[in-house]
Short mmCIF file of C-alpha atoms in Angstrom, two decimals:
data_model
loop_
_atom_site.label_atom_id
_atom_site.label_comp_id
_atom_site.label_asym_id
_atom_site.label_seq_id
_atom_site.Cartn_x
_atom_site.Cartn_y
_atom_site.Cartn_z
CA UNK A 1459 0.00 0.00 0.00
CA UNK A 1460 1.24 3.48 -0.84
CA UNK A 1461 -0.54 5.73 1.62
CA UNK A 1462 -4.05 5.16 0.34
CA UNK A 1463 -6.85 7.06 2.04
CA UNK A 1464 -8.81 3.80 2.31
CA UNK A 1465 -6.06 1.22 2.77
CA UNK A 1466 -6.55 -2.38 1.70
CA UNK A 1467 -9.08 -5.00 2.72
CA UNK A 1468 -9.05 -8.72 1.98
CA UNK A 1469 -12.44 -9.64 0.55
CA UNK A 1470 -11.97 -13.39 0.20
CA UNK A 1471 -9.57 -16.26 -0.37
CA UNK A 1472 -9.78 -19.71 -1.92
CA UNK A 1473 -7.33 -22.50 -2.71
CA UNK A 1474 -6.76 -23.90 -6.19
CA UNK A 1475 -6.55 -27.71 -6.50
CA UNK A 1476 -2.73 -27.56 -6.54
CA UNK A 1477 -2.74 -25.56 -3.29
CA UNK A 1478 -2.04 -22.12 -4.75
CA UNK A 1479 -3.91 -19.37 -2.92
CA UNK A 1480 -6.15 -16.94 -4.81
CA UNK A 1481 -7.23 -13.76 -3.06
CA UNK A 1482 -9.66 -10.92 -3.79
CA UNK A 1483 -8.68 -7.54 -2.37
CA UNK A 1484 -10.35 -4.14 -2.11
CA UNK A 1485 -7.34 -1.92 -2.78
CA UNK A 1486 -6.87 1.81 -2.47
CA UNK A 1487 -3.88 3.74 -3.82
CA UNK A 1488 -0.65 2.20 -5.08
CA UNK A 1489 0.25 -0.81 -7.20
CA UNK A 1490 1.05 -4.45 -6.54
CA UNK A 1491 3.59 -5.69 -9.09
CA UNK A 1492 3.22 -7.46 -11.48
CA UNK A 1493 0.05 -6.07 -13.03
CA UNK A 1494 -1.37 -8.04 -15.98
CA UNK A 1495 -4.71 -6.55 -16.97
CA UNK A 1496 -4.32 -3.44 -14.81
CA UNK A 1497 -6.95 -0.77 -15.51
CA UNK A 1498 -6.28 1.72 -12.73
CA UNK A 1499 -8.86 3.62 -10.75
CA UNK A 1500 -9.47 6.56 -8.44
CA UNK A 1501 -6.80 6.68 -5.73
CA UNK A 1502 -9.39 7.58 -3.09
CA UNK A 1503 -11.74 4.73 -4.04
CA UNK A 1504 -11.35 0.96 -4.01
CA UNK A 1505 -10.18 -1.11 -6.96
CA UNK A 1506 -10.76 -4.83 -7.16
CA UNK A 1507 -7.48 -6.76 -7.16
CA UNK A 1508 -7.23 -10.49 -7.72
CA UNK A 1509 -3.94 -12.25 -7.02
CA UNK A 1510 -2.43 -15.71 -6.97
CA UNK A 1511 0.28 -16.95 -4.58
CA UNK A 1512 2.34 -20.09 -5.11
CA UNK A 1513 2.07 -23.06 -2.78
CA UNK A 1514 5.46 -24.75 -2.52
CA UNK A 1515 6.10 -25.80 1.07
CA UNK A 1516 9.75 -26.51 1.71
CA UNK A 1517 10.86 -24.33 -1.20
CA UNK A 1518 11.88 -20.94 0.17
CA UNK A 1519 12.29 -19.53 -3.34
CA UNK A 1520 8.74 -20.38 -4.44
CA UNK A 1521 6.44 -20.78 -1.46
CA UNK A 1522 4.02 -17.82 -1.08
CA UNK A 1523 5.60 -16.06 -4.07
CA UNK A 1524 3.12 -13.73 -5.78
CA UNK A 1525 2.39 -15.11 -9.23
CA UNK A 1526 0.24 -12.22 -10.45
CA UNK A 1527 -2.00 -9.40 -9.25
CA UNK A 1528 -4.69 -7.99 -11.52
CA UNK A 1529 -6.26 -4.59 -10.82
CA UNK A 1530 -9.74 -3.61 -12.02
CA UNK A 1531 -11.31 -0.25 -11.27
CA UNK A 1532 -13.13 2.89 -12.30
CA UNK A 1533 -14.35 6.23 -10.98
CA UNK A 1534 -15.81 4.71 -7.80
CA UNK A 1535 -15.58 1.61 -5.65
CA UNK A 1536 -15.16 -1.87 -7.14
CA UNK A 1537 -15.01 -3.88 -3.93
CA UNK A 1538 -14.79 -7.70 -3.86
CA UNK A 1539 -16.65 -9.72 -1.23
CA UNK A 1540 -16.52 -13.28 -2.59
CA UNK A 1541 -14.19 -15.46 -4.67
CA UNK A 1542 -14.54 -18.96 -6.14
CA UNK A 1543 -12.24 -21.20 -8.20
CA UNK A 1544 -14.09 -23.14 -10.89
CA UNK A 1545 -14.24 -26.92 -10.90
CA UNK A 1546 -11.80 -27.14 -13.80
CA UNK A 1547 -9.35 -24.79 -12.02
CA UNK A 1548 -9.01 -22.60 -15.13
CA UNK A 1549 -11.52 -19.92 -14.10
CA UNK A 1550 -11.90 -17.83 -10.97
CA UNK A 1551 -15.10 -15.94 -10.16
CA UNK A 1552 -15.13 -12.75 -8.10
CA UNK A 1553 -18.15 -10.80 -6.88
CA UNK A 1554 -18.88 -7.82 -4.68
CA UNK A 1555 -20.34 -4.36 -5.08
CA UNK A 1556 -19.50 -1.48 -7.38
CA UNK A 1557 -20.31 2.24 -7.32
CA UNK A 1558 -18.09 3.04 -10.31
CA UNK A 1559 -20.12 3.93 -13.39
CA UNK A 1560 -17.25 3.48 -15.83
CA UNK A 1561 -15.79 0.10 -14.86
CA UNK A 1562 -15.14 -1.36 -18.31
CA UNK A 1563 -17.44 -4.18 -19.31
CA UNK A 1564 -15.77 -7.31 -20.65
CA UNK A 1565 -16.53 -7.71 -23.45
CA UNK A 1566 -16.99 -4.01 -24.16
CA UNK A 1567 -20.13 -4.63 -26.23
CA UNK A 1568 -22.94 -7.15 -25.84
CA UNK A 1569 -21.61 -10.34 -27.48
CA UNK A 1570 -25.16 -11.24 -28.61
CA UNK A 1571 -24.47 -14.90 -27.88
CA UNK A 1572 -27.02 -15.43 -25.10
CA UNK A 1573 -24.52 -14.88 -22.30
CA UNK A 1574 -25.23 -12.50 -19.44
CA UNK A 1575 -23.98 -8.98 -20.13
CA UNK A 1576 -24.71 -5.69 -18.36
CA UNK A 1577 -22.43 -2.67 -18.69
CA UNK A 1578 -24.53 -0.14 -16.73
CA UNK A 1579 -24.65 0.57 -13.01
CA UNK A 1580 -28.38 1.01 -12.41
CA UNK A 1581 -28.44 1.94 -8.72
CA UNK A 1582 -26.45 3.64 -5.97
CA UNK A 1583 -24.39 0.45 -5.97
CA UNK A 1584 -24.68 -2.69 -8.06
CA UNK A 1585 -23.28 -6.12 -7.59
CA UNK A 1586 -20.67 -7.27 -10.06
CA UNK A 1587 -19.69 -10.57 -11.62
CA UNK A 1588 -16.10 -11.05 -12.78
CA UNK A 1589 -14.54 -14.12 -14.32
CA UNK A 1590 -10.78 -14.32 -14.73
CA UNK A 1591 -8.37 -16.84 -16.16
CA UNK A 1592 -7.12 -18.50 -12.98
CA UNK A 1593 -3.71 -19.23 -14.51
CA UNK A 1594 -2.64 -15.73 -15.57
CA UNK A 1595 -5.25 -13.33 -14.11
CA UNK A 1596 -6.64 -12.12 -17.44
CA UNK A 1597 -10.16 -10.69 -17.04
CA UNK A 1598 -12.51 -12.69 -19.28
CA UNK A 1599 -15.88 -11.27 -18.19
CA UNK A 1600 -17.06 -8.29 -16.17
CA UNK A 1601 -20.73 -7.39 -15.77
CA UNK A 1602 -22.85 -5.34 -13.40
CA UNK A 1603 -25.61 -7.24 -11.56
CA UNK A 1604 -28.29 -5.23 -9.82
CA UNK A 1605 -31.28 -2.93 -10.00
CA UNK A 1606 -32.25 0.51 -8.79
CA UNK A 1607 -31.21 0.03 -5.16
CA UNK A 1608 -28.08 -1.17 -3.36
CA UNK A 1609 -26.91 -4.59 -4.51
CA UNK A 1610 -23.93 -6.84 -3.81
CA UNK A 1611 -22.67 -10.34 -4.62
CA UNK A 1612 -21.53 -12.04 -1.41
CA UNK A 1613 -21.28 -15.79 -2.12
CA UNK A 1614 -20.53 -18.39 -4.79
CA UNK A 1615 -20.68 -22.16 -5.12
CA UNK A 1616 -20.58 -24.54 -8.08
CA UNK A 1617 -22.33 -27.81 -8.87
CA UNK A 1618 -20.93 -30.87 -10.62
CA UNK A 1619 -22.18 -29.70 -14.03
CA UNK A 1620 -20.22 -26.46 -13.83
CA UNK A 1621 -23.16 -24.18 -13.02
CA UNK A 1622 -21.98 -21.32 -10.82
CA UNK A 1623 -24.56 -20.34 -8.21
CA UNK A 1624 -24.30 -16.96 -6.51
CA UNK A 1625 -26.17 -14.93 -3.95
CA UNK A 1626 -26.03 -11.59 -2.23
CA UNK A 1627 -27.99 -8.67 -0.87
CA UNK A 1628 -30.37 -6.30 -2.64
CA UNK A 1629 -32.60 -3.36 -1.76
CA UNK A 1630 -33.86 -3.18 -5.35
CA UNK A 1631 -37.63 -3.52 -5.21
CA UNK A 1632 -38.59 -4.89 -8.61
CA UNK A 1633 -37.07 -7.14 -11.21
CA UNK A 1634 -37.26 -7.65 -14.95
CA UNK A 1635 -37.10 -11.13 -16.38
CA UNK A 1636 -36.69 -10.21 -20.07
CA UNK A 1637 -35.08 -13.28 -21.71
CA UNK A 1638 -32.83 -13.84 -18.66
CA UNK A 1639 -29.69 -12.59 -20.40
CA UNK A 1640 -30.61 -9.23 -21.94
CA UNK A 1641 -29.76 -5.99 -20.10
CA UNK A 1642 -32.72 -4.99 -17.92
CA UNK A 1643 -33.81 -1.75 -16.32
CA UNK A 1644 -34.52 -3.44 -12.97
CA UNK A 1645 -32.96 -6.25 -10.97
CA UNK A 1646 -32.18 -9.07 -13.45
CA UNK A 1647 -34.49 -12.03 -12.89
CA UNK A 1648 -34.79 -15.38 -14.63
CA UNK A 1649 -37.66 -17.84 -14.08
CA UNK A 1650 -36.86 -21.03 -16.01
CA UNK A 1651 -39.45 -23.75 -16.67
CA UNK A 1652 -40.02 -26.22 -13.88
CA UNK A 1653 -40.86 -26.20 -10.20
CA UNK A 1654 -38.14 -23.77 -9.17
CA UNK A 1655 -38.61 -21.25 -6.37
CA UNK A 1656 -39.81 -17.93 -7.74
CA UNK A 1657 -40.15 -14.59 -5.91
CA UNK A 1658 -40.55 -11.80 -8.50
CA UNK A 1659 -40.20 -8.81 -6.16
CA UNK A 1660 -38.41 -7.71 -3.00
CA UNK A 1661 -40.51 -8.69 0.03
CA UNK A 1662 -39.24 -5.68 2.00
CA UNK A 1663 -36.06 -3.99 3.19
CA UNK A 1664 -32.99 -5.92 2.13
CA UNK A 1665 -33.61 -9.27 0.52
CA UNK A 1666 -31.28 -12.08 -0.41
CA UNK A 1667 -31.42 -13.54 -3.90
CA UNK A 1668 -30.44 -16.81 -5.58
CA UNK A 1669 -29.02 -16.90 -9.10
CA UNK A 1670 -27.22 -19.31 -11.42
CA UNK A 1671 -24.84 -19.02 -14.40
CA UNK A 1672 -24.16 -21.95 -16.68
CA UNK A 1673 -20.64 -22.65 -18.01
CA UNK A 1674 -21.34 -20.34 -20.98
CA UNK A 1675 -22.02 -17.42 -18.60
CA UNK A 1676 -25.74 -17.57 -19.37
CA UNK A 1677 -28.09 -16.54 -16.55
CA UNK A 1678 -30.41 -19.53 -16.08
CA UNK A 1679 -32.04 -18.71 -12.72
CA UNK A 1680 -32.48 -15.57 -10.63
CA UNK A 1681 -35.03 -14.88 -7.90
CA UNK A 1682 -35.46 -12.73 -4.82
CA UNK A 1683 -35.53 -14.67 -1.54
CA UNK A 1684 -36.53 -12.84 1.60
CA UNK A 1685 -38.95 -11.72 4.28
CA UNK A 1686 -40.75 -8.37 4.80
CA UNK A 1687 -37.75 -7.35 6.95
CA UNK A 1688 -34.00 -7.27 6.31
CA UNK A 1689 -32.36 -10.48 5.08
CA UNK A 1690 -28.65 -10.92 4.37
CA UNK A 1691 -27.00 -13.80 2.48
CA UNK A 1692 -23.51 -14.65 3.73
CA UNK A 1693 -22.43 -17.91 2.08
CA UNK A 1694 -23.43 -20.85 -0.14
CA UNK A 1695 -22.41 -24.49 -0.44
CA UNK A 1696 -23.01 -27.28 -2.93
CA UNK A 1697 -24.20 -30.51 -1.28
CA UNK A 1698 -23.43 -33.40 -3.67
CA UNK A 1699 -25.24 -36.72 -3.84
CA UNK A 1700 -24.93 -39.81 -5.98
CA UNK A 1701 -28.67 -39.46 -6.62
CA UNK A 1702 -29.21 -36.42 -8.86
CA UNK A 1703 -32.64 -35.42 -7.42
CA UNK A 1704 -31.07 -35.26 -3.95
CA UNK A 1705 -28.37 -32.72 -4.84
CA UNK A 1706 -28.80 -29.44 -2.99
CA UNK A 1707 -27.57 -25.86 -2.94
CA UNK A 1708 -27.44 -24.42 0.59
CA UNK A 1709 -27.80 -20.72 1.36
CA UNK A 1710 -27.04 -19.31 4.82
CA UNK A 1711 -27.53 -15.84 6.21
CA UNK A 1712 -29.34 -13.65 8.73
CA UNK A 1713 -32.91 -12.40 8.92
CA UNK A 1714 -34.89 -9.88 10.92
CA UNK A 1715 -38.11 -11.53 9.76
CA UNK A 1716 -39.36 -14.91 8.60
CA UNK A 1717 -37.88 -16.03 5.29
CA UNK A 1718 -39.98 -18.27 3.01
CA UNK A 1719 -40.36 -21.62 4.75
CA UNK A 1720 -40.52 -25.25 3.69
CA UNK A 1721 -40.57 -27.56 6.70
CA UNK A 1722 -39.92 -31.22 5.93
CA UNK A 1723 -40.39 -32.34 9.53
CA UNK A 1724 -36.76 -32.08 10.55
CA UNK A 1725 -35.20 -29.28 12.62
CA UNK A 1726 -37.36 -26.21 12.16
CA UNK A 1727 -37.71 -22.75 13.69
CA UNK A 1728 -40.61 -21.02 11.97
CA UNK A 1729 -39.59 -17.45 12.85
CA UNK A 1730 -36.87 -15.35 14.42
CA UNK A 1731 -35.92 -16.04 18.01
CA UNK A 1732 -34.98 -12.71 19.54
CA UNK A 1733 -33.91 -9.65 17.58
CA UNK A 1734 -32.68 -11.65 14.60
CA UNK A 1735 -31.85 -15.21 13.64
CA UNK A 1736 -29.68 -16.99 11.16
CA UNK A 1737 -31.36 -18.95 8.39
CA UNK A 1738 -30.56 -22.02 6.31
CA UNK A 1739 -32.30 -22.67 3.01
CA UNK A 1740 -31.64 -25.53 0.60
CA UNK A 1741 -32.61 -25.61 -3.07
CA UNK A 1742 -32.62 -28.54 -5.47
CA UNK A 1743 -30.64 -28.68 -8.70
CA UNK A 1744 -33.43 -26.89 -10.53
CA UNK A 1745 -33.76 -24.11 -7.96
CA UNK A 1746 -36.77 -25.44 -6.07
CA UNK A 1747 -36.92 -24.58 -2.35
CA UNK A 1748 -36.56 -27.85 -0.42
CA UNK A 1749 -36.08 -26.95 3.23
CA UNK A 1750 -35.58 -23.77 5.27
#
């Protein structure tokens, strides 16, 4: 750090299959060398920085050596809050929130190939979705994700088919489904066929949401999930099973109200206990709410 007004904050870390450590950093002023893909930013705001550090225990010349550090910024904050290494170890996904209105979209123009693309910050802050080449840090995709309120991406997980599930926090009140992948004026929603969970509007305050990208970066599911009070999503996990219908996506967070319930007869608390409570919700492979 070089005397930044804001300093630096670690937003997340994850290990690659070979043990290398990948980190997502909210970085103020100054540069981390080397800088493949550096775009710069406002020295009094946060840039997103994604770096990789070698894992070579017993080798003093290689262990914890910085392999690369990629900067990505604009005229406001681009602040990471979650990071995930893809199943094939070639891609790394980073999410968080952005107030910058000029963070460059990648690609710069809509590729018109059905993949999710949004190059406009629609609210006071939007979430963002970034995919990088995990090997060299090259930014492959960058898109805003949000509506007219405050939005953030706070969690990722991935299923065995390479679908990347993500969640976060939103105060946006309405959503637009469109064709799931076209830029929308509201919070981007996607209601695929089938018995998936579907909440087309914010229930009140801050809601969580559940969304899914397929390996081609196409948005295949996106729904609000929340109570009439504030709900925050903190993390996600993929729960594998040898029986496909029994695979689950778990979402955990905090609520000041009662999130949508589905009680299967196991452990169940049907409302908050005290000022606020944590919540657990599981969804099937298609996005249907199974238990909460």
